[in-house]
PDB file of C-alpha atoms in Angstrom:
ATOM      1  CA  GLU A   1     106.308 105.630 102.815  1.00 79.00           C
ATOM      2  CA  PRO A   2     105.970 102.129 101.335  1.00 84.00           C
ATOM      3  CA  GLU A   3     102.468 100.736 101.264  1.00 91.00           C
ATOM      4  CA  VAL A   4     100.535  97.648 100.290  1.00 95.00           C
ATOM      5  CA  THR A   5      98.366  98.153  97.225  1.00 95.00           C
ATOM      6  CA  GLN A   6      95.379  96.121  96.063  1.00 97.00           C
ATOM      7  CA  THR A   7      93.459  95.942  92.806  1.00 96.00           C
ATOM      8  CA  PRO A   8      90.681  96.269  91.984  1.00 97.00           C
ATOM      9  CA  SER A   9      89.126  98.367  94.714  1.00 96.00           C
ATOM     10  CA  HIS A  10      85.701  96.923  93.933  1.00 97.00           C
ATOM     11  CA  GLN A  11      84.760  93.828  91.969  1.00 97.00           C
ATOM     12  CA  VAL A  12      81.279  92.650  91.112  1.00 98.00           C
ATOM     13  CA  THR A  13      80.898  89.107  89.857  1.00 98.00           C
ATOM     14  CA  GLN A  14      78.181  86.560  89.286  1.00 98.00           C
ATOM     15  CA  MET A  15      77.852  83.457  91.412  1.00 98.00           C
ATOM     16  CA  GLY A  16      79.968  80.624  90.044  1.00 97.00           C
ATOM     17  CA  GLN A  17      82.499  82.880  88.347  1.00 98.00           C
ATOM     18  CA  GLU A  18      86.209  82.912  89.105  1.00 98.00           C
ATOM     19  CA  VAL A  19      87.805  86.027  90.542  1.00 98.00           C
ATOM     20  CA  ILE A  20      91.409  86.978  91.141  1.00 98.00           C
ATOM     21  CA  LEU A  21      92.241  89.620  93.691  1.00 98.00           C
ATOM     22  CA  ARG A  22      95.638  91.200  93.341  1.00 97.00           C
ATOM     23  CA  CYS A  23      98.021  92.631  95.898  1.00 97.00           C
ATOM     24  CA  VAL A  24     101.448  94.200  95.736  1.00 97.00           C
ATOM     25  CA  PRO A  25     103.101  93.811  99.160  1.00 96.00           C
ATOM     26  CA  ILE A  26     105.853  96.053 100.450  1.00 95.00           C
ATOM     27  CA  SER A  27     108.971  95.162  98.516  1.00 92.00           C
ATOM     28  CA  ASN A  28     111.287  93.869 101.259  1.00 90.00           C
ATOM     29  CA  HIS A  29     108.582  91.957 103.116  1.00 93.00           C
ATOM     30  CA  LEU A  30     108.701  88.177 103.307  1.00 92.00           C
ATOM     31  CA  TYR A  31     105.380  87.221 104.877  1.00 94.00           C
ATOM     32  CA  PHE A  32     102.055  87.664 103.151  1.00 95.00           C
ATOM     33  CA  TYR A  33      98.488  87.295 104.341  1.00 97.00           C
ATOM     34  CA  TRP A  34      94.887  87.476 103.197  1.00 98.00           C
ATOM     35  CA  TYR A  35      92.054  88.428 105.521  1.00 98.00           C
ATOM     36  CA  ARG A  36      88.410  89.124 104.856  1.00 97.00           C
ATOM     37  CA  GLN A  37      85.731  91.191 106.537  1.00 93.00           C
ATOM     38  CA  ILE A  38      82.085  90.434 105.862  1.00 94.00           C
ATOM     39  CA  LEU A  39      80.009  93.592 106.234  1.00 90.00           C
ATOM     40  CA  GLY A  40      79.405  94.351 109.887  1.00 85.00           C
ATOM     41  CA  GLN A  41      81.594  91.515 111.124  1.00 87.00           C
ATOM     42  CA  LYS A  42      85.138  91.179 112.339  1.00 89.00           C
ATOM     43  CA  VAL A  43      88.254  90.760 110.256  1.00 94.00           C
ATOM     44  CA  GLU A  44      88.983  87.045 109.714  1.00 96.00           C
ATOM     45  CA  PHE A  45      92.240  85.359 108.789  1.00 96.00           C
ATOM     46  CA  LEU A  46      92.240  83.357 105.564  1.00 98.00           C
ATOM     47  CA  VAL A  47      95.799  82.330 104.768  1.00 97.00           C
ATOM     48  CA  SER A  48      99.452  83.126 105.376  1.00 95.00           C
ATOM     49  CA  PHE A  49     102.237  82.611 102.853  1.00 94.00           C
ATOM     50  CA  TYR A  50     105.986  82.434 103.321  1.00 92.00           C
ATOM     51  CA  ASN A  51     108.865  81.115 101.258  1.00 90.00           C
ATOM     52  CA  ASN A  52     106.543  80.383  98.341  1.00 91.00           C
ATOM     53  CA  GLU A  53     104.202  78.152 100.239  1.00 93.00           C
ATOM     54  CA  ILE A  54     101.180  78.343 102.488  1.00 95.00           C
ATOM     55  CA  SER A  55     102.167  78.512 106.144  1.00 93.00           C
ATOM     56  CA  GLU A  56      98.699  78.352 107.642  1.00 93.00           C
ATOM     57  CA  LYS A  57      95.125  78.493 106.433  1.00 95.00           C
ATOM     58  CA  SER A  58      91.812  78.847 108.180  1.00 95.00           C
ATOM     59  CA  GLU A  59      88.765  76.637 107.795  1.00 95.00           C
ATOM     60  CA  ILE A  60      87.319  79.305 105.504  1.00 94.00           C
ATOM     61  CA  PHE A  61      90.148  78.721 103.028  1.00 96.00           C
ATOM     62  CA  ASP A  62      88.752  75.625 101.338  1.00 94.00           C
ATOM     63  CA  ASP A  63      89.492  74.111  97.924  1.00 95.00           C
ATOM     64  CA  GLN A  64      87.760  77.023  96.206  1.00 96.00           C
ATOM     65  CA  PHE A  65      90.537  79.346  97.322  1.00 97.00           C
ATOM     66  CA  SER A  66      94.152  79.476  96.200  1.00 97.00           C
ATOM     67  CA  VAL A  67      97.039  81.902  96.548  1.00 97.00           C
ATOM     68  CA  GLU A  68     100.008  82.516  94.347  1.00 95.00           C
ATOM     69  CA  ARG A  69     103.040  84.723  94.137  1.00 92.00           C
ATOM     70  CA  PRO A  70     103.521  84.618  90.374  1.00 86.00           C
ATOM     71  CA  ASP A  71     106.484  86.979  90.303  1.00 87.00           C
ATOM     72  CA  GLY A  72     108.615  88.967  92.707  1.00 79.00           C
ATOM     73  CA  SER A  73     106.012  91.611  93.397  1.00 87.00           C
ATOM     74  CA  ASN A  74     102.445  90.331  93.144  1.00 94.00           C
ATOM     75  CA  PHE A  75     100.462  88.169  95.564  1.00 96.00           C
ATOM     76  CA  THR A  76      97.081  86.928  94.374  1.00 97.00           C
ATOM     77  CA  LEU A  77      93.997  85.338  95.876  1.00 98.00           C
ATOM     78  CA  LYS A  78      91.845  83.280  93.522  1.00 98.00           C
ATOM     79  CA  ILE A  79      88.335  82.148  94.224  1.00 98.00           C
ATOM     80  CA  ARG A  80      87.428  79.486  91.652  1.00 96.00           C
ATOM     81  CA  SER A  81      83.659  79.454  91.875  1.00 95.00           C
ATOM     82  CA  THR A  82      82.271  82.328  93.872  1.00 97.00           C
ATOM     83  CA  LYS A  83      79.313  81.983  96.213  1.00 97.00           C
ATOM     84  CA  LEU A  84      77.016  84.668  97.572  1.00 97.00           C
ATOM     85  CA  GLU A  85      78.635  84.259 100.981  1.00 96.00           C
ATOM     86  CA  ASP A  86      82.034  85.200  99.534  1.00 97.00           C
ATOM     87  CA  SER A  87      80.841  88.809  99.348  1.00 98.00           C
ATOM     88  CA  ALA A  88      83.186  90.691 101.671  1.00 97.00           C
ATOM     89  CA  MET A  89      86.078  93.120 101.867  1.00 96.00           C
ATOM     90  CA  TYR A  90      89.333  91.254 101.250  1.00 98.00           C
ATOM     91  CA  PHE A  91      92.501  92.656 102.781  1.00 97.00           C
ATOM     92  CA  CYS A  92      96.032  91.762 101.838  1.00 97.00           C
ATOM     93  CA  ALA A  93      98.796  92.286 104.398  1.00 96.00           C
ATOM     94  CA  SER A  94     102.534  91.856 104.494  1.00 95.00           C
ATOM     95  CA  SER A  95     105.211  91.911 107.168  1.00 94.00           C
ATOM     96  CA  GLU A  96     108.968  92.042 107.261  1.00 92.00           C
ATOM     97  CA  SER A  97     109.165  89.181 109.691  1.00 86.00           C
ATOM     98  CA  SER A  98     106.934  87.097 111.886  1.00 82.00           C
ATOM     99  CA  GLY A  99     105.904  87.155 115.537  1.00 77.00           C
ATOM    100  CA  GLY A 100     105.568  90.665 116.900  1.00 79.00           C
ATOM    101  CA  TYR A 101     106.240  92.417 113.632  1.00 86.00           C
ATOM    102  CA  GLU A 102     103.582  94.738 112.297  1.00 89.00           C
ATOM    103  CA  GLN A 103     101.421  93.512 109.466  1.00 93.00           C
ATOM    104  CA  TYR A 104     100.828  96.304 106.969  1.00 94.00           C
ATOM    105  CA  PHE A 105      97.380  96.195 105.406  1.00 95.00           C
ATOM    106  CA  GLY A 106      96.250  97.261 101.981  1.00 95.00           C
ATOM    107  CA  PRO A 107      93.090  99.311 101.402  1.00 93.00           C
ATOM    108  CA  GLY A 108      91.082  96.219 100.515  1.00 95.00           C
ATOM    109  CA  THR A 109      89.045  94.907  97.604  1.00 97.00           C
ATOM    110  CA  ARG A 110      85.301  94.897  98.035  1.00 97.00           C
ATOM    111  CA  LEU A 111      83.945  91.749  96.365  1.00 98.00           C
ATOM    112  CA  THR A 112      80.242  91.621  95.606  1.00 98.00           C
ATOM    113  CA  VAL A 113      78.822  88.324  94.370  1.00 98.00           C
ATOM    114  CA  THR A 114      75.376  88.538  92.769  1.00 97.00           C
TER     115      THR A 114
ATOM    116  CA  ALA B  18      93.700  78.842 120.526  1.00 80.00           C
ATOM    117  CA  GLN B  19      93.935  82.587 120.591  1.00 87.00           C
ATOM    118  CA  SER B  20      90.932  84.879 120.841  1.00 92.00           C
ATOM    119  CA  VAL B  21      90.036  88.502 121.559  1.00 95.00           C
ATOM    120  CA  THR B  22      86.976  90.016 123.193  1.00 96.00           C
ATOM    121  CA  GLN B  23      86.167  93.685 122.784  1.00 96.00           C
ATOM    122  CA  LEU B  24      83.497  94.927 125.161  1.00 92.00           C
ATOM    123  CA  GLY B  25      81.260  97.563 123.669  1.00 91.00           C
ATOM    124  CA  SER B  26      80.613  97.622 119.944  1.00 94.00           C
ATOM    125  CA  HIS B  27      79.916 101.368 120.115  1.00 96.00           C
ATOM    126  CA  VAL B  28      81.475 103.949 122.403  1.00 97.00           C
ATOM    127  CA  SER B  29      80.545 107.614 122.371  1.00 98.00           C
ATOM    128  CA  VAL B  30      82.611 110.314 124.078  1.00 98.00           C
ATOM    129  CA  SER B  31      82.641 114.081 124.047  1.00 98.00           C
ATOM    130  CA  GLU B  32      85.520 115.912 122.448  1.00 97.00           C
ATOM    131  CA  GLY B  33      88.207 116.378 125.094  1.00 97.00           C
ATOM    132  CA  ALA B  34      86.999 113.458 127.211  1.00 98.00           C
ATOM    133  CA  LEU B  35      88.924 110.300 128.069  1.00 98.00           C
ATOM    134  CA  VAL B  36      88.746 107.469 125.582  1.00 98.00           C
ATOM    135  CA  LEU B  37      88.761 103.920 126.964  1.00 98.00           C
ATOM    136  CA  LEU B  38      88.304 100.960 124.634  1.00 98.00           C
ATOM    137  CA  ARG B  39      88.411  97.543 126.243  1.00 98.00           C
ATOM    138  CA  CYS B  40      90.158  94.428 125.007  1.00 97.00           C
ATOM    139  CA  ASN B  41      90.622  91.072 126.696  1.00 97.00           C
ATOM    140  CA  TYR B  42      92.562  88.255 125.127  1.00 95.00           C
ATOM    141  CA  SER B  43      93.057  84.549 125.439  1.00 93.00           C
ATOM    142  CA  SER B  44      96.281  82.891 124.400  1.00 87.00           C
ATOM    143  CA  SER B  45      98.058  79.639 125.193  1.00 83.00           C
ATOM    144  CA  VAL B  46     101.469  81.308 124.961  1.00 84.00           C
ATOM    145  CA  PRO B  47     102.752  84.796 125.784  1.00 84.00           C
ATOM    146  CA  PRO B  48     100.943  86.897 123.218  1.00 88.00           C
ATOM    147  CA  TYR B  49     101.758  89.725 120.909  1.00 92.00           C
ATOM    148  CA  LEU B  50      98.942  92.281 121.057  1.00 94.00           C
ATOM    149  CA  PHE B  51      97.979  94.986 118.606  1.00 95.00           C
ATOM    150  CA  TRP B  52      95.500  97.803 118.208  1.00 97.00           C
ATOM    151  CA  TYR B  53      94.517  98.759 114.684  1.00 96.00           C
ATOM    152  CA  VAL B  54      92.296 101.643 113.544  1.00 96.00           C
ATOM    153  CA  GLN B  55      90.095 101.635 110.463  1.00 92.00           C
ATOM    154  CA  TYR B  56      88.773 104.882 109.042  1.00 91.00           C
ATOM    155  CA  PRO B  57      85.796 104.711 106.667  1.00 85.00           C
ATOM    156  CA  ASN B  58      86.621 103.066 103.336  1.00 78.00           C
ATOM    157  CA  GLN B  59      90.226 102.548 104.308  1.00 83.00           C
ATOM    158  CA  GLY B  60      92.449  99.669 105.361  1.00 86.00           C
ATOM    159  CA  LEU B  61      93.741  98.901 108.833  1.00 92.00           C
ATOM    160  CA  GLN B  62      96.441 101.088 110.347  1.00 93.00           C
ATOM    161  CA  LEU B  63      98.531 100.047 113.321  1.00 94.00           C
ATOM    162  CA  LEU B  64      98.103 102.253 116.392  1.00 96.00           C
ATOM    163  CA  LEU B  65     100.417 100.373 118.727  1.00 95.00           C
ATOM    164  CA  LYS B  66     101.684  96.930 119.663  1.00 93.00           C
ATOM    165  CA  TYR B  67     102.871  94.974 122.689  1.00 93.00           C
ATOM    166  CA  THR B  68     105.738  92.555 122.140  1.00 88.00           C
ATOM    167  CA  SER B  69     106.813  91.653 125.703  1.00 79.00           C
ATOM    168  CA  ALA B  70     108.910  94.743 126.357  1.00 77.00           C
ATOM    169  CA  ALA B  71     107.339  97.575 128.373  1.00 86.00           C
ATOM    170  CA  THR B  72     103.817  96.846 129.597  1.00 91.00           C
ATOM    171  CA  LEU B  73     102.702 100.424 128.907  1.00 95.00           C
ATOM    172  CA  VAL B  74     102.853 100.987 125.181  1.00 95.00           C
ATOM    173  CA  LYS B  75     102.582 104.347 123.484  1.00 96.00           C
ATOM    174  CA  GLY B  76     101.312 104.616 119.957  1.00 95.00           C
ATOM    175  CA  ILE B  77     100.434 107.164 117.339  1.00 95.00           C
ATOM    176  CA  ASN B  78      97.929 109.995 117.719  1.00 94.00           C
ATOM    177  CA  GLY B  79      98.285 110.091 121.515  1.00 96.00           C
ATOM    178  CA  PHE B  80      96.946 106.590 122.148  1.00 97.00           C
ATOM    179  CA  GLU B  81      98.441 104.193 124.650  1.00 97.00           C
ATOM    180  CA  ALA B  82      97.621 100.748 126.017  1.00 97.00           C
ATOM    181  CA  GLU B  83      98.646  98.793 129.069  1.00 96.00           C
ATOM    182  CA  PHE B  84      99.278  95.053 129.037  1.00 95.00           C
ATOM    183  CA  LYS B  85      97.978  93.435 132.225  1.00 95.00           C
ATOM    184  CA  LYS B  86      98.761  89.744 132.301  1.00 92.00           C
ATOM    185  CA  SER B  87      96.797  89.089 135.500  1.00 93.00           C
ATOM    186  CA  GLU B  88      93.666  90.523 133.887  1.00 95.00           C
ATOM    187  CA  THR B  89      94.456  89.264 130.353  1.00 95.00           C
ATOM    188  CA  SER B  90      93.673  92.770 129.183  1.00 96.00           C
ATOM    189  CA  PHE B  91      95.098  95.294 126.751  1.00 97.00           C
ATOM    190  CA  HIS B  92      92.804  98.314 126.997  1.00 98.00           C
ATOM    191  CA  LEU B  93      93.348 101.315 124.728  1.00 98.00           C
ATOM    192  CA  THR B  94      93.215 104.835 126.161  1.00 98.00           C
ATOM    193  CA  LYS B  95      93.627 108.417 125.085  1.00 98.00           C
ATOM    194  CA  PRO B  96      93.421 111.267 127.610  1.00 97.00           C
ATOM    195  CA  SER B  97      91.545 113.694 125.379  1.00 98.00           C
ATOM    196  CA  ALA B  98      89.411 112.694 122.405  1.00 98.00           C
ATOM    197  CA  HIS B  99      89.509 114.595 119.160  1.00 97.00           C
ATOM    198  CA  MET B 100      86.894 114.609 116.432  1.00 96.00           C
ATOM    199  CA  SER B 101      89.409 112.982 114.096  1.00 95.00           C
ATOM    200  CA  ASP B 102      89.557 109.926 116.395  1.00 97.00           C
ATOM    201  CA  ALA B 103      86.129 108.791 115.204  1.00 97.00           C
ATOM    202  CA  ALA B 104      86.762 105.415 113.587  1.00 96.00           C
ATOM    203  CA  GLU B 105      86.541 101.659 114.142  1.00 95.00           C
ATOM    204  CA  TYR B 106      89.165 100.201 116.484  1.00 97.00           C
ATOM    205  CA  PHE B 107      90.255  96.572 116.424  1.00 96.00           C
ATOM    206  CA  CYS B 108      92.254  94.689 119.015  1.00 97.00           C
ATOM    207  CA  ALA B 109      94.224  91.705 117.715  1.00 95.00           C
ATOM    208  CA  VAL B 110      96.382  88.926 119.142  1.00 93.00           C
ATOM    209  CA  SER B 111      99.137  86.827 117.640  1.00 91.00           C
ATOM    210  CA  GLU B 112     100.878  83.845 119.175  1.00 84.00           C
ATOM    211  CA  GLY B 113     104.021  84.219 117.109  1.00 78.00           C
ATOM    212  CA  GLY B 114     105.645  81.462 115.100  1.00 73.00           C
ATOM    213  CA  THR B 115     106.160  81.390 111.363  1.00 70.00           C
ATOM    214  CA  ALA B 116     103.861  83.731 109.467  1.00 63.00           C
ATOM    215  CA  SER B 117     101.766  84.162 112.563  1.00 87.00           C
ATOM    216  CA  LYS B 118      98.173  85.141 111.899  1.00 92.00           C
ATOM    217  CA  LEU B 119      96.316  87.913 113.637  1.00 94.00           C
ATOM    218  CA  THR B 120      93.062  87.087 115.404  1.00 94.00           C
ATOM    219  CA  PHE B 121      90.865  90.152 115.646  1.00 96.00           C
ATOM    220  CA  GLY B 122      88.135  91.214 118.003  1.00 96.00           C
ATOM    221  CA  THR B 123      84.768  92.338 116.719  1.00 94.00           C
ATOM    222  CA  GLY B 124      85.762  95.987 116.819  1.00 95.00           C
ATOM    223  CA  THR B 125      84.569  99.089 118.659  1.00 97.00           C
ATOM    224  CA  ARG B 126      83.175 102.043 116.793  1.00 96.00           C
ATOM    225  CA  LEU B 127      84.228 105.265 118.493  1.00 97.00           C
ATOM    226  CA  GLN B 128      81.985 108.275 118.084  1.00 97.00           C
ATOM    227  CA  VAL B 129      83.230 111.692 119.209  1.00 97.00           C
ATOM    228  CA  THR B 130      80.664 114.404 119.811  1.00 97.00           C
ATOM    229  CA  LEU B 131      81.000 118.143 120.329  1.00 93.00           C
TER     230      LEU B 131
END
């Protein structure tokens, strides 16, 4: 069964460093998303991406964040200058279409900022 | 704006007992509703979804949920709990549109005891 994959599974970085989280969505999917989950809190939407551009972003997704689909398979989330409060589990998701279509989630990348 | 409220951050049931996890939503348009399950150290897996067809929705692993517009609820039930059901359960709402985001509740941790 096709699945969303994410690398790395765990990343430790120092405050102020740049990190890139990588995702490979399901191949025929057209809509891509990033969510994050701070330990003990709910899953929060960061950004959605369709047709090579951002469709919607949350207030969390400020100028420190960017997304890119550099080729036909990868979808990346970049944090330019990490803060302690960026420590969280980051989930990538993809869906075949929008609306009531299921979003398939990857296993997540745990980001720890020290 | 869409939102989800899950009553009860922790629910404990005996094996074989009824499982009832509560979810109430708020949406300015007819919503799409989802239940996801998260096992330890894993991503989110879809249990079931409501997309304006039948109000009683059946999902995987014997779970079902009923959409009640008058109560703005989408409670998750399972007639007989199994030890393997122990996990975190998230209710989510989407309002549709292009690359529609999911808004999650705070989650309910289900514990199943012998």
